[in-house]
mmCIF file of C-alpha atoms in Angstrom:
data_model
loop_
_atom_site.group_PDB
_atom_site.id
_atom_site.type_symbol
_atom_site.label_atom_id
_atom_site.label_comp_id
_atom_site.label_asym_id
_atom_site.label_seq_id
_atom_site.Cartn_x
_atom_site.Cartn_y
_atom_site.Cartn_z
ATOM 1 C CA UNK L 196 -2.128 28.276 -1.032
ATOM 2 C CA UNK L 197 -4.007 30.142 -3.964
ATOM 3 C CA UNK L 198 -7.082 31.491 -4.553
ATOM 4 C CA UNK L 199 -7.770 31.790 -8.704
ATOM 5 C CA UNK L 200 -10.384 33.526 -10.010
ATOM 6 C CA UNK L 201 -10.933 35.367 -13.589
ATOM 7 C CA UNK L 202 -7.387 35.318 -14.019
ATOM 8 C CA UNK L 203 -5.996 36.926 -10.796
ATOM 9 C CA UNK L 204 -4.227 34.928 -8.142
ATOM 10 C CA UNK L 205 -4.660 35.588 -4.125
ATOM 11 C CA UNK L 206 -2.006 34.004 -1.757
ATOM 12 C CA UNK L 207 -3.490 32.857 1.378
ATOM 13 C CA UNK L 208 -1.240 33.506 4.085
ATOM 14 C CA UNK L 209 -1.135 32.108 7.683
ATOM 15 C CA UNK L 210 -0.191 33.550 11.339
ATOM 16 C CA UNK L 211 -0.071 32.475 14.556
ATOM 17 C CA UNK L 212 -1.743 34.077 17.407
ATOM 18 C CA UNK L 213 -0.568 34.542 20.492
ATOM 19 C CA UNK L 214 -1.448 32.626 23.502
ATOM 20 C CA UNK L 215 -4.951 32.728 25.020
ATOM 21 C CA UNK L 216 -6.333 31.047 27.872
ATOM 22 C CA UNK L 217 -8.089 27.433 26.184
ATOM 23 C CA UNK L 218 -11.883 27.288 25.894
ATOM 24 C CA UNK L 219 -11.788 23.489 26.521
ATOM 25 C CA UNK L 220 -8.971 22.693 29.276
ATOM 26 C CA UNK L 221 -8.666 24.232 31.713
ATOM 27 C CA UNK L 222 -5.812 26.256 32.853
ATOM 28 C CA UNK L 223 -4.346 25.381 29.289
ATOM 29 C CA UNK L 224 -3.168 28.009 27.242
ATOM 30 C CA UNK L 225 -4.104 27.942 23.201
ATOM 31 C CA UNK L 226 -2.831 29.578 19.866
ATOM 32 C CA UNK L 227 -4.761 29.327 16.784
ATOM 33 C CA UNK L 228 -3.151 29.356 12.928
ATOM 34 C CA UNK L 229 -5.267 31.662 11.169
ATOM 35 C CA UNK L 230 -5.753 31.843 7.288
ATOM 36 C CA UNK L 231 -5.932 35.696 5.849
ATOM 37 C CA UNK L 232 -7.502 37.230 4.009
ATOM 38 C CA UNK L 233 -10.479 36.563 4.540
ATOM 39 C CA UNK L 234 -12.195 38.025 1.492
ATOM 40 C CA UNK L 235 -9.681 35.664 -0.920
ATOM 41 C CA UNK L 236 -11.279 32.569 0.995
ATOM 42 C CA UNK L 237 -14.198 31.193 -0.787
ATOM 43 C CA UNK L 238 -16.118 28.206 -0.644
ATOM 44 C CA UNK L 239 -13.758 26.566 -2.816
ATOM 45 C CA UNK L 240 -10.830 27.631 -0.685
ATOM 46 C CA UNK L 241 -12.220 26.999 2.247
ATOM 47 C CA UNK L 242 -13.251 23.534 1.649
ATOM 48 C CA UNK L 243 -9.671 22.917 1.324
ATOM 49 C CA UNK L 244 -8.541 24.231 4.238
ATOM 50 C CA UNK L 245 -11.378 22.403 6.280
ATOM 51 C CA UNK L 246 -9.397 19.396 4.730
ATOM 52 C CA UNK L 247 -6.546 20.498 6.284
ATOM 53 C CA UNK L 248 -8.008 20.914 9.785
ATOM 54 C CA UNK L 249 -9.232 24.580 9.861
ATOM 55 C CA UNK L 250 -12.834 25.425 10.961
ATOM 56 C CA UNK L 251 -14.370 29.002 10.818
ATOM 57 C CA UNK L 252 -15.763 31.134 13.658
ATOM 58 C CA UNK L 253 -17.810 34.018 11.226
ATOM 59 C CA UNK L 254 -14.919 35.149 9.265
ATOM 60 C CA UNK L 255 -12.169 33.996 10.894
ATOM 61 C CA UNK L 256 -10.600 30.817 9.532
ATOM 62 C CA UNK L 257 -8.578 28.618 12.436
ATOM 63 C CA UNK L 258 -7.368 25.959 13.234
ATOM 64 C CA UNK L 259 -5.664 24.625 16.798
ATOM 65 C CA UNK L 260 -1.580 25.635 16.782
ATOM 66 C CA UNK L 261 -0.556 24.833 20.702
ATOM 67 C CA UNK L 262 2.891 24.939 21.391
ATOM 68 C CA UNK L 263 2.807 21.411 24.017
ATOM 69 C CA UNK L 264 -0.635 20.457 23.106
ATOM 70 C CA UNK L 265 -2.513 18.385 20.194
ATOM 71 C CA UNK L 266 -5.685 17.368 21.844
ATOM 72 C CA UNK L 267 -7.915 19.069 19.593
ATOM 73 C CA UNK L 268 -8.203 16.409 16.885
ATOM 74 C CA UNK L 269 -10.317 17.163 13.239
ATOM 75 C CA UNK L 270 -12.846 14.439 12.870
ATOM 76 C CA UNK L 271 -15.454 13.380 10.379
ATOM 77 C CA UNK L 272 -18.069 11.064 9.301
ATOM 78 C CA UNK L 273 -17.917 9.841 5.765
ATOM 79 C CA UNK L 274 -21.377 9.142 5.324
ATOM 80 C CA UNK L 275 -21.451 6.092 2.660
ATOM 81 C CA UNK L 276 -19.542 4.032 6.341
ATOM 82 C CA UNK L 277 -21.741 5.563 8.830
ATOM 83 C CA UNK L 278 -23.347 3.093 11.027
ATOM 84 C CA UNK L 279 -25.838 4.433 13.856
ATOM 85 C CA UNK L 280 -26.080 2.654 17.013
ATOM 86 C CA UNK L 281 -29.492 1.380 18.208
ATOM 87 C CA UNK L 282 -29.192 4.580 20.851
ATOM 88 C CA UNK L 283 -29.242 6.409 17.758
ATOM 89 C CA UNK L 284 -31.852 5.128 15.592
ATOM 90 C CA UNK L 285 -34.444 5.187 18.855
ATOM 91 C CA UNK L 286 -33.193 9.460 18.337
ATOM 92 C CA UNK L 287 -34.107 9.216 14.910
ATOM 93 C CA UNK L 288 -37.429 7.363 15.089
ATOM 94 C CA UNK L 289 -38.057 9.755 18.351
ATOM 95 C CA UNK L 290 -37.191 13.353 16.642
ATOM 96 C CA UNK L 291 -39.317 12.175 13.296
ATOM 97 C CA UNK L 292 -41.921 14.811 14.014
ATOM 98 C CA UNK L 293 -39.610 17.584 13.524
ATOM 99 C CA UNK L 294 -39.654 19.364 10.485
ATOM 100 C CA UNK L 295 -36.448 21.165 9.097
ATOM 101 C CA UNK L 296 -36.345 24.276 6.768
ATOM 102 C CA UNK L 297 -33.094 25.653 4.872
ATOM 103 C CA UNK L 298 -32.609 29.569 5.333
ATOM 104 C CA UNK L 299 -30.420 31.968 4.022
ATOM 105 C CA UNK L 300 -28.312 33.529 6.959
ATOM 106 C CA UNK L 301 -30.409 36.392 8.241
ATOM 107 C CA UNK L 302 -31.094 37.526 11.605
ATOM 108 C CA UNK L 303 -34.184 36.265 13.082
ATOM 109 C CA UNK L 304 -35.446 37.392 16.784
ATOM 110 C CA UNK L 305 -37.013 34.181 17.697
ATOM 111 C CA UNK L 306 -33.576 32.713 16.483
ATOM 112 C CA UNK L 307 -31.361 34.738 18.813
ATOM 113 C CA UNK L 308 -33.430 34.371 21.829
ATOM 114 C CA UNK L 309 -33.226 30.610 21.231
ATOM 115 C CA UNK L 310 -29.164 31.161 21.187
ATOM 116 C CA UNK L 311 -29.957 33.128 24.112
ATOM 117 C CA UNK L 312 -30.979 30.464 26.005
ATOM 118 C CA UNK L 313 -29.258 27.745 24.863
ATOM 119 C CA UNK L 314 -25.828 29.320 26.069
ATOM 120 C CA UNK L 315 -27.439 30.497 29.396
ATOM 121 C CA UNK L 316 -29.035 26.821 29.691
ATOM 122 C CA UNK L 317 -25.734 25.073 28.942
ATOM 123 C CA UNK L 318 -22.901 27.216 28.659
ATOM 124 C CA UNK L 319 -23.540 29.502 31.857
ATOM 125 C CA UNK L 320 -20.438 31.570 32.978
ATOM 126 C CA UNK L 321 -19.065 30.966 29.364
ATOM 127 C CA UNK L 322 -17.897 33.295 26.642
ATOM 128 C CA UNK L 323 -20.499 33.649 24.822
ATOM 129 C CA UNK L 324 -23.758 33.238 27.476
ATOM 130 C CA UNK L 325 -24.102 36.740 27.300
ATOM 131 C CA UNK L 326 -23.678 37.769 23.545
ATOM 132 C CA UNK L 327 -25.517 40.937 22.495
ATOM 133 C CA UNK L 328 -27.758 40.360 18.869
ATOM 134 C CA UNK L 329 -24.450 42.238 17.360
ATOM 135 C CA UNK L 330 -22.091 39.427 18.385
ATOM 136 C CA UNK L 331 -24.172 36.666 17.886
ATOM 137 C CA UNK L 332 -24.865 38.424 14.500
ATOM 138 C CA UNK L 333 -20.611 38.489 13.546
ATOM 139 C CA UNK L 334 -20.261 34.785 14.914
ATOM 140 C CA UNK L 335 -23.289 33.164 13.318
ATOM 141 C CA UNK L 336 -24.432 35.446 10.277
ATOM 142 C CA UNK L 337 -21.116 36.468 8.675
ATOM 143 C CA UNK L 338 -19.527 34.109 6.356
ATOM 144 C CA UNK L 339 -17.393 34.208 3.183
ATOM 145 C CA UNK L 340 -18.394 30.808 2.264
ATOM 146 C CA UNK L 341 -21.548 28.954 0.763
ATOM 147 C CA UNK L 342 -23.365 28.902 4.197
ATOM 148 C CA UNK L 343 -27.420 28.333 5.023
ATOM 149 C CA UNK L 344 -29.121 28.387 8.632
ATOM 150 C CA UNK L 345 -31.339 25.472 9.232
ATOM 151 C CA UNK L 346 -34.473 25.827 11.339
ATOM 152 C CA UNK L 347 -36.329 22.575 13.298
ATOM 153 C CA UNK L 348 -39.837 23.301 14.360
ATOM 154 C CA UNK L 349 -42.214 20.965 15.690
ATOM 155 C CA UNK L 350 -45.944 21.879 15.650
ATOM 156 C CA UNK L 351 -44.959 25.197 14.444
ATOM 157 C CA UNK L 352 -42.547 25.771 17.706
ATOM 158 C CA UNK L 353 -38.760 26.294 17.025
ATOM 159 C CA UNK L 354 -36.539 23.599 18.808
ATOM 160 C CA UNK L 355 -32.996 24.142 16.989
ATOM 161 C CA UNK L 356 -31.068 25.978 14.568
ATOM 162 C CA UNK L 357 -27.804 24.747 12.712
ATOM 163 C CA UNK L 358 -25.106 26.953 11.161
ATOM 164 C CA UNK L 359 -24.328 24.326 8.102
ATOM 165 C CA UNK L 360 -20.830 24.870 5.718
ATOM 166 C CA UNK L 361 -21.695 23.563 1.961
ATOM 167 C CA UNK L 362 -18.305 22.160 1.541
ATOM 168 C CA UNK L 363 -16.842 20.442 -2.615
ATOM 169 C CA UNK L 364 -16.866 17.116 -0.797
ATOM 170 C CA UNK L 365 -19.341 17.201 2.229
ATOM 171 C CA UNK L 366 -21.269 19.646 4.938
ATOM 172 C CA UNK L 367 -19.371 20.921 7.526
ATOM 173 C CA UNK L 368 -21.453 21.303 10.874
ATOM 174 C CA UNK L 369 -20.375 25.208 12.032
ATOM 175 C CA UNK L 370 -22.355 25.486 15.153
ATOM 176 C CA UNK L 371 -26.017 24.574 16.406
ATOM 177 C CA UNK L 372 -27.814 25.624 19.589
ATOM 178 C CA UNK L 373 -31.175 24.192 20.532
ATOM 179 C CA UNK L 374 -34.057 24.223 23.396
ATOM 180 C CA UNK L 375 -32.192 22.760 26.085
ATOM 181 C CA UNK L 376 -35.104 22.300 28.100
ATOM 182 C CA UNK L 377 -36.559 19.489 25.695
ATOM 183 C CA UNK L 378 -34.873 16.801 27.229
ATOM 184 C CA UNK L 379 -37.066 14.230 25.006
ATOM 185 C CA UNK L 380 -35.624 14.428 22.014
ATOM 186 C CA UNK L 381 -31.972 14.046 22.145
ATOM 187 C CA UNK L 382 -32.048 17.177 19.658
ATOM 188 C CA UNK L 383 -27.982 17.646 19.614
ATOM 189 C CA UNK L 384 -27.511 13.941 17.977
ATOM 190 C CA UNK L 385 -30.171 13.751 15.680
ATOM 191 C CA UNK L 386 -29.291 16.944 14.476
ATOM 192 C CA UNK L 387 -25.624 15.045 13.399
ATOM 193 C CA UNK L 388 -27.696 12.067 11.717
ATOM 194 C CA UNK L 389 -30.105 14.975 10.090
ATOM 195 C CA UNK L 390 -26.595 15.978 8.709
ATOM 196 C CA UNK L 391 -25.547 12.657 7.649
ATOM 197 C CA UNK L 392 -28.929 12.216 5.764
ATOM 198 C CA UNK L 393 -28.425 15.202 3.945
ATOM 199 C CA UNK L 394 -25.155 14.739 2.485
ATOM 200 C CA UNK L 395 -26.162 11.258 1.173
ATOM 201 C CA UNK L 396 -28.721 12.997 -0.292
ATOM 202 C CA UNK L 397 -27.064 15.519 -1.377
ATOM 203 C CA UNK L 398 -23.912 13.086 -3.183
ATOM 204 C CA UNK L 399 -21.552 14.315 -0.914
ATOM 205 C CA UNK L 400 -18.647 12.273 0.616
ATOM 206 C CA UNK L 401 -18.711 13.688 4.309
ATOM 207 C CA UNK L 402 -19.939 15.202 7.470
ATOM 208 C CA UNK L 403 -17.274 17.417 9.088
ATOM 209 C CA UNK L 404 -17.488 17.224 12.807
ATOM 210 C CA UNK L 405 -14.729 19.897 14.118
ATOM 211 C CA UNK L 406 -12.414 19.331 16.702
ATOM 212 C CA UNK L 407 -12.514 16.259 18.656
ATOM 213 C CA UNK L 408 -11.208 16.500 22.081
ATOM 214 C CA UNK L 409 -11.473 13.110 24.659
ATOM 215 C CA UNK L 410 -10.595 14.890 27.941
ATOM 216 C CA UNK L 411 -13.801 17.498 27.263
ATOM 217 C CA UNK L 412 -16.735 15.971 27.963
ATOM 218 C CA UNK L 413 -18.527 18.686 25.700
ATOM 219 C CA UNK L 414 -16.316 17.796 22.792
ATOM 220 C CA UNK L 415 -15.542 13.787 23.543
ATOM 221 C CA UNK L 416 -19.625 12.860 22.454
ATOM 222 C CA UNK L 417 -18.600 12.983 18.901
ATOM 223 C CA UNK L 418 -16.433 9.587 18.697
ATOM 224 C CA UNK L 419 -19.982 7.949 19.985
ATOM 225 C CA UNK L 420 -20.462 8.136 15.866
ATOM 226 C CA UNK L 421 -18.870 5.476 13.929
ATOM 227 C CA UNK L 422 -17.033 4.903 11.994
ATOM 228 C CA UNK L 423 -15.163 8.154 12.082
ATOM 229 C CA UNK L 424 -12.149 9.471 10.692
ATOM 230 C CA UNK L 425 -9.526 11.633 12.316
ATOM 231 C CA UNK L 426 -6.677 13.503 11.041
ATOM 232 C CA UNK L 427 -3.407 13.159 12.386
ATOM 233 C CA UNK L 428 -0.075 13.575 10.938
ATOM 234 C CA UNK L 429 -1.312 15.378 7.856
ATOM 235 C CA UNK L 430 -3.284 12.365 7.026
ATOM 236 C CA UNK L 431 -7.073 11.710 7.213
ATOM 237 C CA UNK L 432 -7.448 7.885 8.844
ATOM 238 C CA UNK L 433 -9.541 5.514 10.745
ATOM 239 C CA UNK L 434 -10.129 5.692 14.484
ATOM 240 C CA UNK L 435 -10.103 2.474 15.777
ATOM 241 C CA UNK L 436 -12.205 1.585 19.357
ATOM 242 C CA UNK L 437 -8.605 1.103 21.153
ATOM 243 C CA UNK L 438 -7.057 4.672 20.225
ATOM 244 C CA UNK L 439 -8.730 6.611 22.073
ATOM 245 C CA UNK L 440 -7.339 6.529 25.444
ATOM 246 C CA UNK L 441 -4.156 6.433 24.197
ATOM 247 C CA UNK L 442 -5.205 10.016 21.643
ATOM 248 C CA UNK L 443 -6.565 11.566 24.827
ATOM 249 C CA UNK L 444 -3.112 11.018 26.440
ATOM 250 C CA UNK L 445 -1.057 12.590 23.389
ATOM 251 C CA UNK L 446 0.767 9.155 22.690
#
């Protein structure tokens, strides 16, 4: 792969990492294929690679390589099919008083001690429940790609901030961490059909979800939109009601 611009070509090249111990399965060991360098991927670049399966962690562009493993399985929405159940629509009508504001990414105190207590809240003992304001600053504030933070407040109090990709063909959902003591509003889904409305909006094809994975409970929610697409075999395709025991078992 190439990256062209005023004349000048930049090869994107690709190596595998070694083995790490997997953040989703436990006592699982991971590899990641990882796209250098990163100053020759742009947004242009980068939209195709997010075609091709890879999602980005600040600078670093990844995507699952296991050696005896392929649960972790790309999904998105593409938002002229999407359908949302009546659960859904009682989240939308619910989370209606929240009001959303795009922001360039750019740290923001009352941002990071909302991250802060989101992964304390719900990812206790985890990797990143005790990031310092420079990590959280490398994982959520650096990007090579067109990239915007988006705020939710309600009566003037922040509830949740997304990390959202501007992708050629849709929005790619990077990361979002919310109050995770409103327990109300459901904020986690209606922040996917906040995403959904803003690509229609927007003319844009899809929503990408990241990696879906059906034995992780923190990972399996996002087949609960529909219809949704996977990619498998190099090919992006339907996933049917049936599959999805038999994709959780590798078959």
């Amino acid at each position: 792969m190439s990256h062209r611009e005023a004349g000048q070509v930049a090869a994107i090249h690709f190596y595998a990492t070694a083995p790490y111990p997997c953040s989703y399965l436990p006592e699982r060991q991971a590899r990641s294929q990882v796209a250098i360098p990163a100053e020759a991927i742009d947004s242009g670049v980068y939209s195709q690679l997010v075609r091709l399966g890879f999602r980005r962690s600040g600078l670093y562009t990844y995507r699952p390589y296991c050696d005896s493993c392929q649960a972790c399985i790309p999904v998105r929405l593409p938002v002229s099919e999407f359908q949302p159940s009546r659960t859904q629509r009682r989240v939308w009508k619910r989370a209606s008083s929240l009001s959303a504001h795009w922001l360039p990414l750019r740290f923001d105190a009352e941002h990071y001690a909302l991250y802060r207590l989101y992964q304390q809240t719900r990812h206790a003992g985890g990797g990143m429940s005790e990031d310092d304001a420079q990590q959280y600053s490398e994982f959520i504030l650096k990007s090579g790609v067109d990239s915007h933070l988006v705020e939710f407040r309600q009566d003037g109090a922040l509830k949740m901030v997304s990390l959202v990709d501007k992708l050629i063909d849709g929005l790619s959902a990077v990361y979002t961490f919310y109050d995770p003591e409103d327990t109300q509003m459901s904020l986690g889904v209606y922040n996917v059909l906040w995403q959904v409305e803003q690509a229609r909006e927007m003319g844009l094809e899809y929503v990408y979800l990241g990696y879906w994975i059906a034995e992780c409970r923190k990972m399996s929610y996002k087949s609960a939109y529909r219809p949704l697409q996977i990619l498998r075999g190099g090919r992006w395709q339907w996933l049917p009601e049936h599959a999805r025991d038999a994709l959780a078992s590798g078959k």
